[in-house]
Every structure is written in structure tokens, then in C-alpha cells.
Amino acid sequence: MNVLLAGRTWLGREFLTWLLWKSESTEPITLVDGRGVTVVFNGKLTLRAGSNEVVKAQVEGVTSPYSKLVKKALSQHMLVHTAKLQVTHREQIYDFVLDADTFDIKSAKLPALMTEFDDDKLTERLELARRAAELIDALMREFIDERLVTTWTETVDRMREWMVTP
Amino acid sequence: MSDLRKGAANIARTGIDIGKQEEKLIPTDLRKAAFQPIDVNGDDERSAGFVEFESQDSTEFSKGAVFHGMHALFAYRVDRLKVPNSKIRKGLLEWAQGFEQRNGRAPGRRERAEQKEALKKLLRKTVEPTTKVTQISIDLEARELMVWTASRSLADEVQAAVESALDARLTHRVPAALVPVHQLDTIAPTPLLFGAQS
């Protein structure tokens, strides 16, 4: 596999931290097929730091990702490493866990199947898995587009402001 | 285990670079890397390879069995055959007692080791291998490989096996993969997020 990408977990952590910040407004973060994609962090969240006194912290609870405690930890240079997310697109809801190392889709609850026939069910599950992957890719693309432009420092300033705002 | 048909999904996904011509050869390639059962007369404790999606005992890989619309579906089977240590210990103890009665002395270290090996070989024939099957889907349109497992080590093994069997190139689906190659070396962790020391 592509060795160039090895050792870049930090970018995955920046992405998940950016996504947490973006998601608090509940506004769509990006568009897929012309329709908004909204994200809510709604469960267990793991934070990691490279060289802090505390290198790993974990919170649990539906609203805990947006708690003061998490913002405080982020302001002290911890970043989101693993998160449980709910992604909504076209009124379909996808629940899953992502981690900054691999971005494997874990414990995913895909939208309910509409079809009744076994063969069609398989096709539909494959389509839903594909759609979940597309949504994650679209969110990552949105982040990378913002990350690579010179205004990234302004974005970071706004993120830091949010971290210290109760 | 994660089931493609139902329940919570655990998916290790990568991009897969495979040509249109090679696509057609997927069944042939899978046949070449098909699962082979463990030989109970041999020494191998593990065997791994590809099997059909619908049947963990089939390795014919007809086109009908592999292609499902715009997807290729198959599975990776890992069998393990290990004689439990408790069985070997029990057999060895019984043998040692018999040996002592016959010879008027306890068996030596070398005799014990030889018996242990012989016992292991004998008991292999009485032990059923454990089987683990991992489902795999390739979206031929989106060029995406999905390994339906929550185990990272198994996902790594399956991805490497697919890469080798199909002679395909896999790419991680992580944010760094979306950064243009010429910019990969120029971006660094954001100091204000990671702290000045990062």
C-alpha cells in the first residue's frame, strides 16, 4: 500500500477535530448529489495528544463530545482520535465509529433496508455501505480543501476561539 | 465477524486500482489463490485463502458466483488446527506412567520430547480445525475494496492477499490520500492545534 501516507495519523486527527467544530452548528458540512450532509458526534470520543501530561482521554455520553471538558482538552492540544458519529444525508441516517489511524468504518448502523427479497437486500446493503463511504470521503475532501488553502490559519483561529468559548 | 447481509457493519476500506481487463480475470486470480484445507498429516497449523462468497467450501469461482451487479463478492477463509495443550499434557502423562511401569524409570527429556511430537501428530487427526470466514466486496464502479471485519490485523492480511492475488494497487481511504502528492511533504501538523512542541 501507499507508503507515502504512512505516519500521517495527525492529519486524520486534525480532520476529526475540525469536523467536531464544524458539526456543532448542525448546518450541512458539505453537499453530495446537491443535498446537504450533516454530522453529529453522539457518543464515545477519544482524544489524544503527542506530548502532553495527559496523552489520552475519553468521554462518554450523547452530548459529551460538545462538552466544556472536551473543548478544554482540545484547547490544551489534545485532538480527536476516535469518534462515534451520526451522518445524515437525504433523510437517511448512518451511525458509525471512525478512528484517525485507518478510517475504517466500525460498528456501523446502516439505514433500514426497503426491499424484501434476499438478492435485492444484498444489493441494497452494498449500496448503503458504498453511500456511507462516499459521505465520509466527501467530508474528508471538504476538510482537505480547507486545510490546503492559506486561510487555514484563520480557520484554526476560529477553532481555537470556539474551544475557549463556554 | 461482520456480516455483509445484516447487523452492524465493520468495514476496512481501501481504493483498488485494477484495470477493466484484469476485472474479468478476478475469478481466475481467486482460483489461483484459493483456500486449501490443512493437511492433517503435515505440520501446518494454519491455512488461508479465498473461497466463494456463498459457500466457504467452494473454490470454483464461476463468474456467476463472483459477480453480483457492479460488485465482485468473495471471502477469505482462515483455518487453524491446533491440538490443545491440555490434550497433549494428558496424553504425555499417561504415556510417562506406562513408560515407568514398563522400564522401571521415568522417561528422559529426549524421550519425552519425541513422544510429545508423536502425540501431537496423532492427535491432529482427532482435532477439528476452527474456521473463520471474512467477506470481501469490490465495488467495480467506485473502485473500492471493502473487507467486512472489525479486526485490523485480519484486514491487513486480507488486503495484502487481495493485492497480491489480483495484482492490484490498494490505497488507503484517509485524509492524507486526498492531498496532492506534491503537497504531501509540505504540509505539517498545525502548531496551534498540536502545541508548539509537535
Short mmCIF file of C-alpha atoms in Angstrom, two decimals:
data_model
loop_
_atom_site.label_atom_id
_atom_site.label_comp_id
_atom_site.label_asym_id
_atom_site.label_seq_id
_atom_site.Cartn_x
_atom_site.Cartn_y
_atom_site.Cartn_z
CA MET A 1 0.00 0.00 0.00
CA ASN A 2 0.98 3.62 -0.45
CA VAL A 3 3.92 4.25 1.88
CA LEU A 4 3.63 8.00 1.36
CA LEU A 5 0.54 8.01 3.52
CA ALA A 6 2.06 6.14 6.45
CA GLY A 7 2.62 8.12 9.63
CA ARG A 8 0.09 10.80 8.81
CA THR A 9 -2.42 9.99 11.52
CA TRP A 10 -2.07 13.59 12.69
CA LEU A 11 -3.97 14.75 9.60
CA GLY A 12 -6.77 12.33 10.47
CA ARG A 13 -6.88 13.83 13.98
CA GLU A 14 -6.98 17.36 12.56
CA PHE A 15 -9.86 16.26 10.33
CA LEU A 16 -11.93 14.77 13.15
CA THR A 17 -11.27 17.82 15.35
CA TRP A 18 -12.26 20.15 12.52
CA LEU A 19 -15.37 18.04 11.94
CA LEU A 20 -16.36 18.27 15.60
CA TRP A 21 -16.02 22.04 15.47
CA LYS A 22 -17.95 22.30 12.17
CA SER A 23 -20.71 19.96 13.31
CA GLU A 24 -21.74 21.93 16.37
CA SER A 25 -23.71 24.37 14.23
CA THR A 26 -25.81 21.45 12.88
CA GLU A 27 -25.55 23.08 9.43
CA PRO A 28 -24.67 20.86 6.43
CA ILE A 29 -20.91 20.48 6.18
CA THR A 30 -20.78 19.55 2.54
CA LEU A 31 -23.02 18.60 -0.36
CA VAL A 32 -23.36 15.21 -2.01
CA ASP A 33 -25.56 14.99 -5.09
CA GLY A 34 -26.69 18.53 -4.32
CA ARG A 35 -28.01 17.59 -0.89
CA GLY A 36 -26.55 18.61 2.45
CA VAL A 37 -24.59 16.26 4.68
CA THR A 38 -24.98 16.93 8.38
CA VAL A 39 -22.91 15.39 11.13
CA VAL A 40 -23.50 14.96 14.85
CA PHE A 41 -20.96 13.49 17.27
CA ASN A 42 -23.18 11.47 19.55
CA GLY A 43 -21.23 9.16 21.79
CA LYS A 44 -17.85 7.97 22.93
CA LEU A 45 -14.98 10.26 21.95
CA THR A 46 -11.29 9.61 22.40
CA LEU A 47 -8.78 12.43 22.46
CA ARG A 48 -5.06 12.06 22.09
CA ALA A 49 -2.04 14.30 22.43
CA GLY A 50 1.52 13.80 21.34
CA SER A 51 3.39 15.28 24.25
CA ASN A 52 1.04 16.42 26.98
CA GLU A 53 0.91 15.45 30.60
CA VAL A 54 -2.23 13.51 29.63
CA VAL A 55 -1.81 11.67 26.31
CA LYS A 56 -5.21 10.03 26.09
CA ALA A 57 -8.66 10.95 27.38
CA GLN A 58 -12.08 9.51 26.74
CA VAL A 59 -15.58 10.86 27.30
CA GLU A 60 -18.91 9.08 27.02
CA GLY A 61 -22.45 10.33 26.75
CA VAL A 62 -24.61 11.52 23.88
CA THR A 63 -23.74 15.20 24.21
CA SER A 64 -20.29 14.76 25.77
CA PRO A 65 -18.36 15.49 22.52
CA TYR A 66 -19.54 19.12 22.72
CA SER A 67 -18.97 19.47 26.46
CA LYS A 68 -16.83 22.12 28.11
CA LEU A 69 -14.49 19.38 29.26
CA VAL A 70 -13.76 18.30 25.69
CA LYS A 71 -13.30 21.86 24.48
CA LYS A 72 -10.90 22.49 27.35
CA ALA A 73 -8.91 19.36 26.41
CA LEU A 74 -8.83 20.47 22.76
CA SER A 75 -7.60 23.91 23.80
CA GLN A 76 -4.77 22.12 25.60
CA HIS A 77 -3.63 20.48 22.38
CA MET A 78 -5.45 17.19 22.55
CA LEU A 79 -7.11 16.19 19.28
CA VAL A 80 -9.99 13.89 18.42
CA HIS A 81 -8.71 10.41 17.64
CA THR A 82 -11.83 8.21 17.70
CA ALA A 83 -15.43 9.31 17.48
CA LYS A 84 -18.93 7.97 17.15
CA LEU A 85 -20.77 9.93 14.50
CA GLN A 86 -24.21 10.22 13.04
CA VAL A 87 -24.21 11.34 9.43
CA THR A 88 -27.45 12.33 7.73
CA HIS A 89 -28.00 12.65 4.00
CA ARG A 90 -31.31 12.59 2.10
CA GLU A 91 -33.09 11.81 5.36
CA GLN A 92 -31.05 8.63 5.68
CA ILE A 93 -29.11 8.20 8.89
CA TYR A 94 -25.76 6.43 9.18
CA ASP A 95 -24.23 5.76 12.59
CA PHE A 96 -20.63 4.63 12.86
CA VAL A 97 -17.31 4.99 14.62
CA LEU A 98 -14.25 6.39 12.88
CA ASP A 99 -10.67 6.49 14.05
CA ALA A 100 -7.88 8.73 12.83
CA ASP A 101 -5.48 5.86 12.09
CA THR A 102 -7.34 3.89 9.49
CA PHE A 103 -10.76 5.50 8.93
CA ASP A 104 -12.23 2.02 8.92
CA ILE A 105 -15.99 2.11 9.36
CA LYS A 106 -16.75 0.45 12.69
CA SER A 107 -20.00 -0.62 14.38
CA ALA A 108 -21.95 0.95 11.54
CA LYS A 109 -25.69 1.06 11.70
CA LEU A 110 -26.78 1.50 8.12
CA PRO A 111 -30.27 2.79 7.18
CA ALA A 112 -33.03 0.18 7.21
CA LEU A 113 -33.47 -1.85 4.03
CA MET A 114 -36.50 -1.12 1.87
CA THR A 115 -36.57 -4.32 -0.14
CA GLU A 116 -37.93 -7.72 0.93
CA PHE A 117 -36.11 -10.05 -1.47
CA ASP A 118 -32.82 -11.63 -0.38
CA ASP A 119 -30.85 -10.84 -3.53
CA ASP A 120 -32.08 -7.25 -3.58
CA LYS A 121 -31.27 -6.94 0.12
CA LEU A 122 -27.65 -7.78 -0.59
CA THR A 123 -27.51 -5.18 -3.37
CA GLU A 124 -29.13 -2.59 -1.15
CA ARG A 125 -26.70 -3.24 1.74
CA LEU A 126 -23.79 -2.90 -0.66
CA GLU A 127 -25.24 0.37 -1.94
CA LEU A 128 -25.72 1.69 1.60
CA ALA A 129 -22.16 0.75 2.54
CA ARG A 130 -20.96 2.49 -0.58
CA ARG A 131 -23.02 5.55 0.27
CA ALA A 132 -21.58 5.67 3.80
CA ALA A 133 -18.09 5.54 2.32
CA GLU A 134 -18.95 8.30 -0.17
CA LEU A 135 -20.21 10.54 2.61
CA ILE A 136 -17.00 10.04 4.62
CA ASP A 137 -14.92 10.77 1.52
CA ALA A 138 -16.95 13.93 0.82
CA LEU A 139 -16.38 15.18 4.37
CA MET A 140 -12.66 14.44 4.13
CA ARG A 141 -12.49 16.26 0.80
CA GLU A 142 -14.21 19.30 2.28
CA PHE A 143 -11.62 19.32 5.08
CA ILE A 144 -8.65 18.89 2.76
CA ASP A 145 -9.92 21.72 0.52
CA GLU A 146 -9.99 23.99 3.56
CA ARG A 147 -6.74 22.61 5.02
CA LEU A 148 -4.64 23.29 1.92
CA VAL A 149 -5.53 26.94 1.40
CA THR A 150 -3.80 29.88 3.04
CA THR A 151 -6.92 30.77 5.04
CA TRP A 152 -6.40 27.61 7.14
CA THR A 153 -4.72 29.74 9.83
CA GLU A 154 -7.91 31.83 10.07
CA THR A 155 -9.96 28.62 10.38
CA VAL A 156 -7.65 27.46 13.17
CA ASP A 157 -8.09 30.81 14.94
CA ARG A 158 -11.87 30.33 14.83
CA MET A 159 -11.50 26.77 16.11
CA ARG A 160 -9.30 27.96 18.99
CA GLU A 161 -11.85 30.66 19.80
CA TRP A 162 -14.61 28.02 19.91
CA MET A 163 -12.52 25.83 22.21
CA VAL A 164 -12.27 28.54 24.84
CA THR A 165 -15.89 29.71 24.49
CA PRO A 166 -18.12 28.10 27.13
CA MET B 1 -17.22 -11.08 12.46
CA SER B 2 -19.13 -8.59 10.36
CA ASP B 3 -21.88 -9.78 8.03
CA LEU B 4 -22.45 -8.07 4.74
CA ARG B 5 -26.11 -9.10 4.77
CA LYS B 6 -27.18 -7.93 8.19
CA GLY B 7 -26.33 -6.37 11.52
CA ALA B 8 -23.73 -3.80 12.44
CA ALA B 9 -21.14 -3.36 9.72
CA ASN B 10 -17.41 -3.22 10.30
CA ILE B 11 -15.61 -2.33 7.12
CA ALA B 12 -11.94 -1.83 6.35
CA ARG B 13 -11.93 0.00 3.06
CA THR B 14 -9.30 0.91 0.53
CA GLY B 15 -9.26 2.16 -3.01
CA ILE B 16 -8.38 -0.53 -5.52
CA ASP B 17 -6.67 0.19 -8.79
CA ILE B 18 -7.49 -2.61 -11.18
CA GLY B 19 -7.86 -2.44 -14.96
CA LYS B 20 -11.03 -3.35 -16.87
CA GLN B 21 -9.26 -6.34 -18.42
CA GLU B 22 -7.99 -7.54 -15.03
CA GLU B 23 -11.51 -7.21 -13.66
CA LYS B 24 -12.63 -10.06 -15.87
CA LEU B 25 -9.78 -12.17 -14.56
CA ILE B 26 -10.82 -11.87 -10.91
CA PRO B 27 -12.36 -15.39 -10.82
CA THR B 28 -9.21 -16.91 -12.36
CA ASP B 29 -6.95 -14.99 -9.97
CA LEU B 30 -9.01 -16.07 -6.97
CA ARG B 31 -8.83 -19.69 -8.09
CA LYS B 32 -5.02 -19.45 -8.10
CA ALA B 33 -5.03 -18.19 -4.51
CA ALA B 34 -7.88 -20.42 -3.36
CA PHE B 35 -8.12 -21.83 0.11
CA GLN B 36 -6.50 -25.24 0.63
CA PRO B 37 -7.58 -27.33 3.61
CA ILE B 38 -4.91 -28.11 6.20
CA ASP B 39 -3.24 -31.49 5.67
CA VAL B 40 -3.73 -33.37 8.95
CA ASN B 41 -0.62 -35.44 8.16
CA GLY B 42 1.51 -32.34 7.74
CA ASP B 43 2.82 -29.78 10.24
CA ASP B 44 0.92 -26.65 9.22
CA GLU B 45 -1.29 -25.19 11.92
CA ARG B 46 -2.87 -22.56 9.71
CA SER B 47 -4.18 -22.27 6.19
CA ALA B 48 -5.68 -19.23 4.50
CA GLY B 49 -7.07 -18.43 1.06
CA PHE B 50 -10.07 -17.33 -0.93
CA VAL B 51 -13.43 -19.09 -1.06
CA GLU B 52 -16.73 -18.27 -2.70
CA PHE B 53 -18.97 -15.70 -1.05
CA GLU B 54 -21.94 -18.04 -0.73
CA SER B 55 -20.05 -21.18 0.29
CA GLN B 56 -16.93 -21.47 2.43
CA ASP B 57 -16.22 -24.90 0.91
CA SER B 58 -16.33 -23.85 -2.75
CA THR B 59 -13.37 -22.55 -4.68
CA GLU B 60 -14.61 -22.84 -8.26
CA PHE B 61 -15.30 -19.11 -8.59
CA SER B 62 -17.58 -19.21 -11.60
CA LYS B 63 -18.42 -15.74 -12.92
CA GLY B 64 -21.96 -16.15 -11.61
CA ALA B 65 -20.63 -16.88 -8.14
CA VAL B 66 -18.26 -13.91 -8.09
CA PHE B 67 -20.01 -11.06 -9.89
CA HIS B 68 -23.10 -9.54 -8.38
CA GLY B 69 -24.14 -6.49 -10.41
CA MET B 70 -21.30 -3.99 -10.19
CA HIS B 71 -19.64 -5.86 -7.35
CA ALA B 72 -17.26 -8.77 -7.06
CA LEU B 73 -18.05 -10.77 -3.94
CA PHE B 74 -15.88 -13.46 -2.37
CA ALA B 75 -14.49 -14.42 1.01
CA TYR B 76 -11.24 -15.19 2.79
CA ARG B 77 -11.10 -18.32 4.87
CA VAL B 78 -8.62 -18.98 7.65
CA ASP B 79 -8.48 -22.43 9.23
CA ARG B 80 -6.47 -23.18 12.34
CA LEU B 81 -5.65 -26.65 13.53
CA LYS B 82 -4.05 -26.69 16.92
CA VAL B 83 -4.01 -29.58 19.33
CA PRO B 84 -4.94 -28.14 22.75
CA ASN B 85 -2.02 -28.20 25.19
CA SER B 86 -4.26 -29.83 27.81
CA LYS B 87 -4.80 -32.83 25.48
CA ILE B 88 -1.05 -33.19 24.85
CA ARG B 89 -0.27 -32.87 28.57
CA LYS B 90 -2.85 -35.53 29.47
CA GLY B 91 -1.61 -37.94 26.78
CA LEU B 92 2.01 -37.35 27.80
CA LEU B 93 1.25 -38.02 31.46
CA GLU B 94 -0.48 -41.32 30.65
CA TRP B 95 2.40 -42.35 28.42
CA ALA B 96 5.01 -41.42 31.07
CA GLN B 97 3.22 -43.53 33.69
CA GLY B 98 3.12 -46.53 31.32
CA PHE B 99 6.77 -45.99 30.40
CA GLU B 100 7.78 -46.02 34.06
CA GLN B 101 5.88 -49.23 34.71
CA ARG B 102 7.45 -50.92 31.70
CA ASN B 103 11.02 -49.69 32.19
CA GLY B 104 11.28 -49.08 35.91
CA ARG B 105 12.39 -45.48 35.34
CA ALA B 106 10.93 -42.16 34.30
CA PRO B 107 11.39 -41.17 30.63
CA GLY B 108 14.34 -38.90 29.86
CA ARG B 109 13.99 -35.40 28.42
CA ARG B 110 14.68 -36.56 24.86
CA GLU B 111 12.25 -39.47 25.06
CA ARG B 112 9.62 -37.13 26.42
CA ALA B 113 10.18 -34.61 23.59
CA GLU B 114 9.98 -37.33 20.93
CA GLN B 115 6.77 -38.67 22.43
CA LYS B 116 5.32 -35.18 22.58
CA GLU B 117 5.89 -34.70 18.84
CA ALA B 118 4.45 -38.14 18.04
CA LEU B 119 1.45 -37.43 20.22
CA LYS B 120 0.89 -34.06 18.55
CA LYS B 121 0.86 -35.72 15.11
CA LEU B 122 -1.52 -38.41 16.28
CA LEU B 123 -3.90 -36.02 17.99
CA ARG B 124 -4.02 -33.70 14.95
CA LYS B 125 -6.20 -36.31 13.28
CA THR B 126 -8.75 -36.10 16.06
CA VAL B 127 -8.99 -32.29 16.23
CA GLU B 128 -11.41 -30.31 14.07
CA PRO B 129 -9.92 -27.14 12.62
CA THR B 130 -11.52 -23.82 13.57
CA THR B 131 -12.72 -21.78 10.62
CA LYS B 132 -13.06 -18.03 10.26
CA VAL B 133 -14.54 -16.54 7.09
CA THR B 134 -14.29 -12.86 6.20
CA GLN B 135 -16.48 -11.41 3.49
CA ILE B 136 -14.98 -9.20 0.81
CA SER B 137 -16.67 -6.92 -1.69
CA ILE B 138 -15.14 -4.95 -4.52
CA ASP B 139 -17.21 -2.12 -5.89
CA LEU B 140 -16.09 -2.18 -9.51
CA GLU B 141 -17.64 1.19 -10.25
CA ALA B 142 -16.35 3.12 -7.24
CA ARG B 143 -13.06 1.14 -7.30
CA GLU B 144 -13.33 0.35 -3.64
CA LEU B 145 -12.34 -2.78 -1.74
CA MET B 146 -14.30 -3.50 1.42
CA VAL B 147 -13.16 -6.13 3.90
CA TRP B 148 -16.02 -6.82 6.27
CA THR B 149 -14.23 -7.28 9.56
CA ALA B 150 -13.55 -5.37 12.76
CA SER B 151 -10.11 -6.93 13.12
CA ARG B 152 -7.37 -4.65 11.85
CA SER B 153 -4.77 -7.42 11.66
CA LEU B 154 -7.11 -9.62 9.65
CA ALA B 155 -8.00 -6.69 7.39
CA ASP B 156 -4.28 -6.10 6.76
CA GLU B 157 -3.80 -9.77 5.88
CA VAL B 158 -6.81 -9.86 3.56
CA GLN B 159 -5.84 -6.60 1.86
CA ALA B 160 -2.34 -7.92 1.24
CA ALA B 161 -3.77 -11.19 -0.12
CA VAL B 162 -6.14 -9.34 -2.48
CA GLU B 163 -3.35 -7.00 -3.61
CA SER B 164 -1.16 -9.96 -4.43
CA ALA B 165 -3.79 -12.27 -5.94
CA LEU B 166 -5.38 -9.65 -8.20
CA ASP B 167 -2.13 -7.83 -8.88
CA ALA B 168 -3.92 -4.66 -7.86
CA ARG B 169 -2.74 -1.49 -6.15
CA LEU B 170 -4.57 -0.52 -2.98
CA THR B 171 -4.70 2.97 -1.50
CA HIS B 172 -5.83 3.98 1.97
CA ARG B 173 -9.04 5.97 2.29
CA VAL B 174 -7.65 8.53 4.73
CA PRO B 175 -7.46 12.34 4.55
CA ALA B 176 -3.77 12.22 3.54
CA ALA B 177 -4.75 10.24 0.42
CA LEU B 178 -6.66 13.29 -0.83
CA VAL B 179 -3.66 15.59 -0.59
CA PRO B 180 -1.95 16.07 -3.95
CA VAL B 181 1.31 14.09 -3.92
CA HIS B 182 3.46 17.19 -4.49
CA GLN B 183 1.96 18.80 -1.37
CA LEU B 184 2.25 15.78 0.91
CA ASP B 185 5.73 16.67 2.05
CA THR B 186 4.97 20.34 2.53
CA ILE B 187 2.09 20.07 4.97
CA ALA B 188 2.86 19.59 8.64
CA PRO B 189 0.81 19.34 11.83
CA THR B 190 -0.84 22.65 12.74
CA PRO B 191 1.19 24.02 15.70
CA LEU B 192 -1.79 25.80 17.25
CA LEU B 193 -3.73 22.54 17.40
CA PHE B 194 -0.95 20.17 18.39
CA GLY B 195 1.02 22.53 20.59
CA ALA B 196 4.30 24.22 19.78
CA GLN B 197 6.39 21.13 20.51
CA SER B 198 4.70 18.98 17.85
#
